[in-house]
PDB file of C-alpha atoms in Angstrom:
ATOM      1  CA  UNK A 154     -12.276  11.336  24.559  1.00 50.00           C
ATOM      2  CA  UNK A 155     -12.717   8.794  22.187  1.00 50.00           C
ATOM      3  CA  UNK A 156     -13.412  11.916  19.155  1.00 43.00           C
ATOM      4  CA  UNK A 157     -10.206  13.350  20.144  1.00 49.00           C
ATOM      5  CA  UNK A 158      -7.939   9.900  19.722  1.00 45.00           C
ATOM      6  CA  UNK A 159      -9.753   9.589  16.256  1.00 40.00           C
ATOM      7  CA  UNK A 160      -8.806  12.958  15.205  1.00 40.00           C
ATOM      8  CA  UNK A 161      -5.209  12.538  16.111  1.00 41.00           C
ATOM      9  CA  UNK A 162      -5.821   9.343  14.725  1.00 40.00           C
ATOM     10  CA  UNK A 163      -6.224  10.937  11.552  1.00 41.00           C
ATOM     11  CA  UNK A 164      -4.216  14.120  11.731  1.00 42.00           C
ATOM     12  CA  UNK A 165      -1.233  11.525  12.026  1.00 38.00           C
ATOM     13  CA  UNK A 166      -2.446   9.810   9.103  1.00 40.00           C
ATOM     14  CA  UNK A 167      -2.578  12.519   7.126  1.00 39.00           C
ATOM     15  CA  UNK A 168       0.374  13.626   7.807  1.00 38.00           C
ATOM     16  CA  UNK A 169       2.438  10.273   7.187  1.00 38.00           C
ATOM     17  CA  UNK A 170       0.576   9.966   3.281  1.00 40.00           C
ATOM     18  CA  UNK A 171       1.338  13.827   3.006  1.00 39.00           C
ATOM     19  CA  UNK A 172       4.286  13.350   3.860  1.00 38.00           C
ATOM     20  CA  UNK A 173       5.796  10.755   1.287  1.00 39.00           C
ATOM     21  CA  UNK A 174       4.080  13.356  -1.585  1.00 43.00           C
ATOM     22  CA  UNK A 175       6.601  15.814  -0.705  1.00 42.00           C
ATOM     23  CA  UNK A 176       9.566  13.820   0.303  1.00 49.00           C
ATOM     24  CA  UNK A 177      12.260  15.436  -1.610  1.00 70.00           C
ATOM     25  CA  UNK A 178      14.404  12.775  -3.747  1.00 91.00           C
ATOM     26  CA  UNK A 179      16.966  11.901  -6.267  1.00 95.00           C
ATOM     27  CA  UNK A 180      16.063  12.580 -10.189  1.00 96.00           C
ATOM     28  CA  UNK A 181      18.942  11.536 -12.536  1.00 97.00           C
ATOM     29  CA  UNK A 182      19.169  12.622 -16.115  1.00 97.00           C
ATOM     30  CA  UNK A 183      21.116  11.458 -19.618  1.00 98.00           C
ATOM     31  CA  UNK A 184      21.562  13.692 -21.777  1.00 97.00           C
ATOM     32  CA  UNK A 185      21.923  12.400 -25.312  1.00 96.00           C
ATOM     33  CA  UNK A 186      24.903  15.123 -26.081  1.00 95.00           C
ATOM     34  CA  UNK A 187      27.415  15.579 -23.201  1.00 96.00           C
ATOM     35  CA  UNK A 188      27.658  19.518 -22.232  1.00 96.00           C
ATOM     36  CA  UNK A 189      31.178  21.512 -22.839  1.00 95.00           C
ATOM     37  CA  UNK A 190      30.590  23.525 -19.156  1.00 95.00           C
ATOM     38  CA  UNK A 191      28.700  22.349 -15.955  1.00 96.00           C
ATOM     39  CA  UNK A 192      25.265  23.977 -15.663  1.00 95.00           C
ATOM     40  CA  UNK A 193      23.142  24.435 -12.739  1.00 96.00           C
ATOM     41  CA  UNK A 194      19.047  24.641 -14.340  1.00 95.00           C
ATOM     42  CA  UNK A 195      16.117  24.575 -12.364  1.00 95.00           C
ATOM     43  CA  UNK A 196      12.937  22.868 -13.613  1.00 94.00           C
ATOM     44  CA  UNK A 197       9.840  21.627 -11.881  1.00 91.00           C
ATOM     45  CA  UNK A 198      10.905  22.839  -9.075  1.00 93.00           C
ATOM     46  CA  UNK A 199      14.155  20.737  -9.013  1.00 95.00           C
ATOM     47  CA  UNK A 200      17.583  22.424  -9.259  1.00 96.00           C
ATOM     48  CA  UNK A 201      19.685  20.110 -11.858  1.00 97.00           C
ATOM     49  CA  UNK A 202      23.526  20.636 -11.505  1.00 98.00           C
ATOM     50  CA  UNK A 203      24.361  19.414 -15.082  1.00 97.00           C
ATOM     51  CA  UNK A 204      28.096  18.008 -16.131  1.00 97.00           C
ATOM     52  CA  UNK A 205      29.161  16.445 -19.200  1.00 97.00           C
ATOM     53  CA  UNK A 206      26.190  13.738 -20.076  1.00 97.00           C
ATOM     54  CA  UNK A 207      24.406  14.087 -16.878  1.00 97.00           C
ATOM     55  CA  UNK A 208      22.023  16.408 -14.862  1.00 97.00           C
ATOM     56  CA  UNK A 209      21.230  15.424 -11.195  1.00 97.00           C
ATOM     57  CA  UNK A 210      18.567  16.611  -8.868  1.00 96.00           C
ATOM     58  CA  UNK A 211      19.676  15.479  -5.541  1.00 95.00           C
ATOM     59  CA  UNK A 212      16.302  17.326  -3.586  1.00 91.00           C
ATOM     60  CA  UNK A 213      13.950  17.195  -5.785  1.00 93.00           C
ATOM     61  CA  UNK A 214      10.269  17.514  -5.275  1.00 93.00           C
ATOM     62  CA  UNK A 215       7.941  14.593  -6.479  1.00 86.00           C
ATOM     63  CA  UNK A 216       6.173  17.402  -8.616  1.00 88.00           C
ATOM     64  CA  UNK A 217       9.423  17.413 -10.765  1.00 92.00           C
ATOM     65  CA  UNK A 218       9.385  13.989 -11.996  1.00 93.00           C
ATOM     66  CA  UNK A 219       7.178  14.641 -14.628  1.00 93.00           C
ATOM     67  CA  UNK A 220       7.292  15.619 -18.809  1.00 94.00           C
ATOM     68  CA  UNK A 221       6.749  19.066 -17.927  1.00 94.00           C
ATOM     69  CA  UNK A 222      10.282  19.276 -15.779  1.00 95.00           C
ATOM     70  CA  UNK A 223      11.916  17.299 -18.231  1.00 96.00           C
ATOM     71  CA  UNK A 224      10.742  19.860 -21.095  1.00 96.00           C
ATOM     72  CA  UNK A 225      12.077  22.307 -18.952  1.00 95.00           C
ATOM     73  CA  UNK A 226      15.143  21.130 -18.791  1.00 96.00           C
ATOM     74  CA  UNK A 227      15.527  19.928 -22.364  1.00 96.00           C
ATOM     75  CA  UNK A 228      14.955  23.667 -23.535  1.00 95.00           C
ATOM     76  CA  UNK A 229      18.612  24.522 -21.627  1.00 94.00           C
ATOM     77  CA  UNK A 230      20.851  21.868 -21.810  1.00 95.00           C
ATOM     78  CA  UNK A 231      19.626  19.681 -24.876  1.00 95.00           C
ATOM     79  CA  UNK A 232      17.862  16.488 -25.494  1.00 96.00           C
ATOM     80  CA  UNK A 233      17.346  13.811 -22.884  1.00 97.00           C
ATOM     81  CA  UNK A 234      18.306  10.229 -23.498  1.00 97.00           C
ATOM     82  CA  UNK A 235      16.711   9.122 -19.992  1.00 97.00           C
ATOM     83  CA  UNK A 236      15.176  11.121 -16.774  1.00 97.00           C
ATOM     84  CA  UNK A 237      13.809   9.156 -13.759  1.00 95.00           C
ATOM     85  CA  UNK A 238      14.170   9.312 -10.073  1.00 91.00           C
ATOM     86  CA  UNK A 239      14.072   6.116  -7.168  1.00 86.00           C
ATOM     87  CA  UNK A 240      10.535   4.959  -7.861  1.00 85.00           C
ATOM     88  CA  UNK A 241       9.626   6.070 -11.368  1.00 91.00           C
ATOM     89  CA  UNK A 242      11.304   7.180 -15.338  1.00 95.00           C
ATOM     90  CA  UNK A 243       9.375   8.507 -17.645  1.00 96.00           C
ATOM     91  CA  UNK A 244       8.500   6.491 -20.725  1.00 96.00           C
ATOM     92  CA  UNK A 245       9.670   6.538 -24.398  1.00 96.00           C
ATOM     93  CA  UNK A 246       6.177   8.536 -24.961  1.00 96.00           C
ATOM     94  CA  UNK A 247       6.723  10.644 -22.486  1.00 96.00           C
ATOM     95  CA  UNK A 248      10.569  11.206 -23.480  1.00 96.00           C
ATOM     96  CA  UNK A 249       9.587  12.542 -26.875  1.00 95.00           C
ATOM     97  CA  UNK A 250       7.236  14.941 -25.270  1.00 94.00           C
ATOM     98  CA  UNK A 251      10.533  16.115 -23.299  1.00 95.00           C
ATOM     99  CA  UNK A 252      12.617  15.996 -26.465  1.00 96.00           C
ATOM    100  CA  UNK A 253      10.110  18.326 -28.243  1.00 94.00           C
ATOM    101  CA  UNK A 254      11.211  21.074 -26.842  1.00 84.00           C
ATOM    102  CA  UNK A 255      14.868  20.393 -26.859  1.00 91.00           C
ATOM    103  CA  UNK A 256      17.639  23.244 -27.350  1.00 81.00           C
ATOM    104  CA  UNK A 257      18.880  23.302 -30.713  1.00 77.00           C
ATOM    105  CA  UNK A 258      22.733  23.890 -31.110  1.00 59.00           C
ATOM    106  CA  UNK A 259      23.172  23.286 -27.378  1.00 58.00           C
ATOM    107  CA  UNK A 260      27.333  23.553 -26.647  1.00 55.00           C
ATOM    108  CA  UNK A 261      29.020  20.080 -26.396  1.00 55.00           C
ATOM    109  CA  UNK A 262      32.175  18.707 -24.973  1.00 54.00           C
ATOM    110  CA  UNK A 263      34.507  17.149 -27.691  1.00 51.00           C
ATOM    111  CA  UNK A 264      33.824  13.225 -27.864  1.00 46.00           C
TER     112      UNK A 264
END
């Protein structure tokens, strides 16, 4: 008996930790040249409804809250001024990693 209460024991442990890893959340995004239409991109798993100087992610994965999603998105809507989420934005380092692979000649609105 006492094997089986450790085992759920740990099952339900598991599946608390495993649980906050895949939590979907919110991942906000500046963009450093407002877009002329609204876009709707999907990086990292995220899907990013973009409008004027901002891209939002309102379910996103924890897996897109990383360089690799913002390079994703910087290749279809332009450079990013700023991309982080409740807990965590990525860093000027990791924001010229992004910007790297930036859209050239990407459509703005009039300022």
């Amino acid at each position: 008996m006492k094997l089986q209460s450790l085992a759920a024991a740990a099952a339900l442990t598991t599946c608390l930790f495993a649980g906050s890893a895949f939590a979907d959340g919110r991942i906000a995004v500046a963009l450093e040249n407002p877009l002329a239409v609204k876009t709707k991109v999907v990086a990292g798993g995220a899907v990013f409804v973009c409008e004027g100087a901002e891209c939002v992610s309102t379910a996103a994965p924890s897996r897109a809250l990383t360089a690799v999603s913002c390079k994703a998105l910087a290749k279809e809507v332009g450079r990013v001024a700023a991309f982080g989420g409740e807990t965590k934005s990525l860093d000027a380092d990791d924001l010229t990693r992004c910007n790297a692979s930036a859209k050239a000649g990407v459509q703005t609105a009039e300022k």
